[in-house]
């Protein structure tokens, strides 16, 4: 993904305190870090599109993300990885966590609806958390938790200190899954069907959540304006904080 300095400036001016990247925007960690530092934006964490199960590819991704100054690299298991409840995923996540640790990073997993499935009486995300312990952090996407039939606040409280960040997003109509081709549009947080307040309260209760991250998979119009509207809503409702504009 490119390094869009004007968009980042608009996000900073909207009051955002930080950003979550996908790998290194623009590909040059030093230049991306310079732009973000100039705007006063912290790197909260970094997702990666690398093949994280392949050690060499993942090591290259962790090298770049560490050079960017991100504290955490986040991966998203595929639905195929979760068919058996994630049993075959545990060793690979453990190995990836060790690669990340070598560069001073924490490994995190981002949840979609598949992690909310119940297998043998236990949610997949709870099974993964129990098997991996504190080796891996968890980022709960409250939108996809609702799509998966779960109460995100309950999921957050159940996982406790393993949860380090939330993805906050909303929609008027919820798609059946994150993994199909059903079209859907995200709307500014607080303007659709997913109430963020219970999840934010749960995050405050467990005390380990570092960031509330506004995300849009698909949005009509300007993603920057939707981000601004989301931040305004969260701050006005006492659910989040931003810099004074």
GROMACS .gro file of C-alpha atoms in nm:
model
  245
    1UNK     CA    1   0.000   0.000   0.000
    2UNK     CA    2   0.115   0.351  -0.074
    3UNK     CA    3   0.218   0.618   0.172
    4UNK     CA    4  -0.069   0.869   0.145
    5UNK     CA    5   0.066   1.165   0.338
    6UNK     CA    6  -0.233   1.397   0.268
    7UNK     CA    7  -0.476   1.134   0.400
    8UNK     CA    8  -0.261   1.081   0.707
    9UNK     CA    9  -0.251   1.456   0.765
   10UNK     CA   10  -0.632   1.468   0.746
   11UNK     CA   11  -0.659   1.182   0.993
   12UNK     CA   12  -0.424   1.361   1.231
   13UNK     CA   13  -0.617   1.686   1.194
   14UNK     CA   14  -0.938   1.496   1.271
   15UNK     CA   15  -0.794   1.421   1.614
   16UNK     CA   16  -0.660   1.069   1.574
   17UNK     CA   17  -0.378   0.973   1.807
   18UNK     CA   18  -0.236   0.693   1.594
   19UNK     CA   19  -0.277   0.458   1.302
   20UNK     CA   20  -0.266   0.088   1.234
   21UNK     CA   21  -0.077   0.004   0.917
   22UNK     CA   22  -0.081  -0.282   0.671
   23UNK     CA   23   0.287  -0.375   0.656
   24UNK     CA   24   0.490  -0.057   0.576
   25UNK     CA   25   0.301   0.209   0.380
   26UNK     CA   26   0.507   0.290   0.071
   27UNK     CA   27   0.760   0.017   0.152
   28UNK     CA   28   1.022   0.243   0.311
   29UNK     CA   29   1.013   0.217   0.693
   30UNK     CA   30   1.230   0.525   0.749
   31UNK     CA   31   1.019   0.750   0.525
   32UNK     CA   32   0.691   0.620   0.665
   33UNK     CA   33   0.820   0.674   1.018
   34UNK     CA   34   0.929   1.028   0.932
   35UNK     CA   35   0.586   1.120   0.793
   36UNK     CA   36   0.405   0.971   1.090
   37UNK     CA   37   0.638   1.136   1.341
   38UNK     CA   38   0.594   1.474   1.171
   39UNK     CA   39   0.216   1.434   1.211
   40UNK     CA   40   0.237   1.313   1.570
   41UNK     CA   41   0.078   0.978   1.485
   42UNK     CA   42   0.176   0.669   1.682
   43UNK     CA   43   0.190   0.330   1.511
   44UNK     CA   44  -0.051   0.124   1.720
   45UNK     CA   45   0.018  -0.203   1.539
   46UNK     CA   46   0.067  -0.342   1.190
   47UNK     CA   47  -0.127  -0.603   1.001
   48UNK     CA   48   0.062  -0.803   0.743
   49UNK     CA   49  -0.036  -0.947   0.408
   50UNK     CA   50   0.275  -1.164   0.407
   51UNK     CA   51   0.251  -1.543   0.414
   52UNK     CA   52   0.295  -1.558   0.788
   53UNK     CA   53   0.311  -1.940   0.801
   54UNK     CA   54   0.626  -1.928   0.586
   55UNK     CA   55   0.917  -1.834   0.817
   56UNK     CA   56   1.134  -1.650   0.564
   57UNK     CA   57   0.849  -1.440   0.426
   58UNK     CA   58   0.723  -1.362   0.774
   59UNK     CA   59   1.072  -1.273   0.895
   60UNK     CA   60   1.100  -1.016   0.616
   61UNK     CA   61   0.765  -0.871   0.721
   62UNK     CA   62   0.867  -0.852   1.087
   63UNK     CA   63   1.196  -0.687   0.994
   64UNK     CA   64   1.011  -0.412   0.807
   65UNK     CA   65   0.743  -0.362   1.071
   66UNK     CA   66   1.004  -0.346   1.348
   67UNK     CA   67   1.199  -0.085   1.151
   68UNK     CA   68   0.876   0.115   1.121
   69UNK     CA   69   0.853   0.121   1.499
   70UNK     CA   70   0.540  -0.086   1.536
   71UNK     CA   71   0.513  -0.285   1.861
   72UNK     CA   72   0.293  -0.563   1.722
   73UNK     CA   73   0.239  -0.752   1.396
   74UNK     CA   74  -0.110  -0.891   1.341
   75UNK     CA   75  -0.222  -1.181   1.125
   76UNK     CA   76  -0.565  -1.305   1.021
   77UNK     CA   77  -0.620  -1.682   1.007
   78UNK     CA   78  -0.810  -1.805   0.705
   79UNK     CA   79  -1.146  -1.980   0.750
   80UNK     CA   80  -0.985  -2.303   0.627
   81UNK     CA   81  -0.743  -2.283   0.920
   82UNK     CA   82  -1.038  -2.277   1.159
   83UNK     CA   83  -1.254  -2.561   1.027
   84UNK     CA   84  -1.125  -2.799   1.295
   85UNK     CA   85  -1.152  -2.537   1.567
   86UNK     CA   86  -0.800  -2.413   1.502
   87UNK     CA   87  -0.619  -2.722   1.631
   88UNK     CA   88  -0.383  -2.727   1.332
   89UNK     CA   89  -0.319  -2.355   1.368
   90UNK     CA   90  -0.167  -2.352   1.715
   91UNK     CA   91   0.183  -2.470   1.624
   92UNK     CA   92   0.206  -2.230   1.329
   93UNK     CA   93   0.095  -1.935   1.540
   94UNK     CA   94   0.344  -2.033   1.808
   95UNK     CA   95   0.624  -2.043   1.553
   96UNK     CA   96   0.519  -1.706   1.410
   97UNK     CA   97   0.513  -1.559   1.761
   98UNK     CA   98   0.873  -1.668   1.808
   99UNK     CA   99   0.978  -1.504   1.478
  100UNK     CA  100   0.807  -1.183   1.590
  101UNK     CA  101   0.969  -1.202   1.932
  102UNK     CA  102   1.314  -1.215   1.770
  103UNK     CA  103   1.250  -0.864   1.637
  104UNK     CA  104   1.101  -0.735   1.963
  105UNK     CA  105   0.744  -0.760   1.838
  106UNK     CA  106   0.431  -0.916   1.980
  107UNK     CA  107   0.220  -1.134   1.752
  108UNK     CA  108  -0.151  -1.065   1.742
  109UNK     CA  109  -0.441  -1.237   1.570
  110UNK     CA  110  -0.735  -1.044   1.427
  111UNK     CA  111  -1.072  -1.214   1.455
  112UNK     CA  112  -1.352  -1.236   1.202
  113UNK     CA  113  -1.677  -1.430   1.229
  114UNK     CA  114  -1.516  -1.774   1.190
  115UNK     CA  115  -1.341  -1.741   1.527
  116UNK     CA  116  -1.680  -1.696   1.690
  117UNK     CA  117  -1.798  -2.045   1.590
  118UNK     CA  118  -1.853  -2.289   1.874
  119UNK     CA  119  -1.671  -2.623   1.841
  120UNK     CA  120  -1.723  -2.888   2.107
  121UNK     CA  121  -1.887  -2.633   2.333
  122UNK     CA  122  -1.614  -2.370   2.309
  123UNK     CA  123  -1.564  -2.072   2.081
  124UNK     CA  124  -1.274  -2.110   1.841
  125UNK     CA  125  -1.113  -1.789   1.966
  126UNK     CA  126  -1.130  -1.917   2.324
  127UNK     CA  127  -0.973  -2.247   2.216
  128UNK     CA  128  -0.688  -2.061   2.048
  129UNK     CA  129  -0.637  -1.835   2.350
  130UNK     CA  130  -0.631  -2.131   2.587
  131UNK     CA  131  -0.382  -2.324   2.372
  132UNK     CA  132  -0.147  -2.032   2.305
  133UNK     CA  133  -0.157  -1.858   2.642
  134UNK     CA  134   0.026  -1.529   2.657
  135UNK     CA  135   0.237  -1.603   2.348
  136UNK     CA  136  -0.020  -1.435   2.122
  137UNK     CA  137  -0.236  -1.124   2.163
  138UNK     CA  138  -0.589  -1.092   2.030
  139UNK     CA  139  -0.758  -0.811   1.841
  140UNK     CA  140  -1.137  -0.837   1.847
  141UNK     CA  141  -1.330  -0.694   1.555
  142UNK     CA  142  -1.667  -0.615   1.708
  143UNK     CA  143  -1.845  -0.597   1.371
  144UNK     CA  144  -1.739  -0.946   1.267
  145UNK     CA  145  -1.809  -1.079   1.615
  146UNK     CA  146  -2.172  -0.969   1.576
  147UNK     CA  147  -2.184  -1.121   1.226
  148UNK     CA  148  -2.057  -1.444   1.382
  149UNK     CA  149  -2.350  -1.448   1.624
  150UNK     CA  150  -2.147  -1.350   1.931
  151UNK     CA  151  -2.183  -1.070   2.184
  152UNK     CA  152  -1.847  -0.893   2.144
  153UNK     CA  153  -1.854  -0.756   2.499
  154UNK     CA  154  -1.896  -1.109   2.634
  155UNK     CA  155  -1.613  -1.234   2.411
  156UNK     CA  156  -1.384  -0.955   2.532
  157UNK     CA  157  -1.456  -1.021   2.898
  158UNK     CA  158  -1.414  -1.395   2.850
  159UNK     CA  159  -1.071  -1.356   2.689
  160UNK     CA  160  -0.960  -1.100   2.947
  161UNK     CA  161  -0.602  -0.981   2.930
  162UNK     CA  162  -0.535  -1.155   2.598
  163UNK     CA  163  -0.730  -0.876   2.422
  164UNK     CA  164  -0.508  -0.578   2.342
  165UNK     CA  165  -0.710  -0.384   2.084
  166UNK     CA  166  -1.052  -0.358   1.925
  167UNK     CA  167  -1.154  -0.290   1.569
  168UNK     CA  168  -1.460  -0.067   1.584
  169UNK     CA  169  -1.674  -0.058   1.272
  170UNK     CA  170  -2.040  -0.046   1.186
  171UNK     CA  171  -2.290  -0.117   0.914
  172UNK     CA  172  -2.659  -0.068   0.843
  173UNK     CA  173  -2.693  -0.420   0.705
  174UNK     CA  174  -2.467  -0.703   0.820
  175UNK     CA  175  -2.326  -0.947   0.563
  176UNK     CA  176  -2.351  -1.321   0.629
  177UNK     CA  177  -1.974  -1.359   0.666
  178UNK     CA  178  -1.639  -1.189   0.611
  179UNK     CA  179  -1.543  -1.457   0.363
  180UNK     CA  180  -1.807  -1.439   0.091
  181UNK     CA  181  -1.871  -1.203  -0.196
  182UNK     CA  182  -2.189  -1.050  -0.052
  183UNK     CA  183  -2.155  -0.673  -0.095
  184UNK     CA  184  -2.179  -0.456   0.215
  185UNK     CA  185  -2.088  -0.105   0.319
  186UNK     CA  186  -1.946   0.014   0.649
  187UNK     CA  187  -2.078   0.337   0.796
  188UNK     CA  188  -1.929   0.567   1.062
  189UNK     CA  189  -1.912   0.407   1.405
  190UNK     CA  190  -2.231   0.466   1.600
  191UNK     CA  191  -2.455   0.515   1.297
  192UNK     CA  192  -2.546   0.154   1.219
  193UNK     CA  193  -2.645  -0.174   1.379
  194UNK     CA  194  -2.338  -0.238   1.597
  195UNK     CA  195  -2.337  -0.046   1.926
  196UNK     CA  196  -1.973   0.003   2.035
  197UNK     CA  197  -2.054   0.110   2.392
  198UNK     CA  198  -2.081  -0.238   2.554
  199UNK     CA  199  -1.756  -0.349   2.391
  200UNK     CA  200  -1.573  -0.036   2.503
  201UNK     CA  201  -1.706  -0.087   2.856
  202UNK     CA  202  -1.580  -0.447   2.849
  203UNK     CA  203  -1.241  -0.324   2.727
  204UNK     CA  204  -1.224  -0.081   3.019
  205UNK     CA  205  -1.315  -0.359   3.260
  206UNK     CA  206  -1.038  -0.595   3.152
  207UNK     CA  207  -0.778  -0.317   3.148
  208UNK     CA  208  -0.550  -0.463   2.879
  209UNK     CA  209  -0.690  -0.293   2.570
  210UNK     CA  210  -0.442  -0.038   2.440
  211UNK     CA  211  -0.620   0.090   2.130
  212UNK     CA  212  -0.968   0.137   1.986
  213UNK     CA  213  -0.912   0.130   1.611
  214UNK     CA  214  -1.170   0.257   1.362
  215UNK     CA  215  -1.169   0.042   1.049
  216UNK     CA  216  -1.364   0.031   0.724
  217UNK     CA  217  -1.363  -0.265   0.489
  218UNK     CA  218  -1.588  -0.083   0.241
  219UNK     CA  219  -1.722   0.269   0.269
  220UNK     CA  220  -1.930   0.498   0.049
  221UNK     CA  221  -1.759   0.830  -0.004
  222UNK     CA  222  -1.452   0.947   0.185
  223UNK     CA  223  -1.294   0.707   0.432
  224UNK     CA  224  -1.124   1.006   0.596
  225UNK     CA  225  -1.458   1.179   0.657
  226UNK     CA  226  -1.607   0.854   0.787
  227UNK     CA  227  -1.309   0.826   1.023
  228UNK     CA  228  -1.362   1.184   1.139
  229UNK     CA  229  -1.733   1.117   1.203
  230UNK     CA  230  -1.648   0.800   1.394
  231UNK     CA  231  -1.393   0.974   1.613
  232UNK     CA  232  -1.635   1.260   1.681
  233UNK     CA  233  -1.900   1.009   1.788
  234UNK     CA  234  -1.667   0.811   2.014
  235UNK     CA  235  -1.531   1.122   2.186
  236UNK     CA  236  -1.874   1.284   2.225
  237UNK     CA  237  -2.009   0.968   2.387
  238UNK     CA  238  -1.714   0.934   2.623
  239UNK     CA  239  -1.609   0.611   2.454
  240UNK     CA  240  -1.273   0.723   2.322
  241UNK     CA  241  -1.032   1.013   2.321
  242UNK     CA  242  -0.847   1.211   2.060
  243UNK     CA  243  -0.621   1.512   2.043
  244UNK     CA  244  -0.779   1.854   2.084
  245UNK     CA  245  -0.854   2.008   1.746
   0.00000   0.00000   0.00000
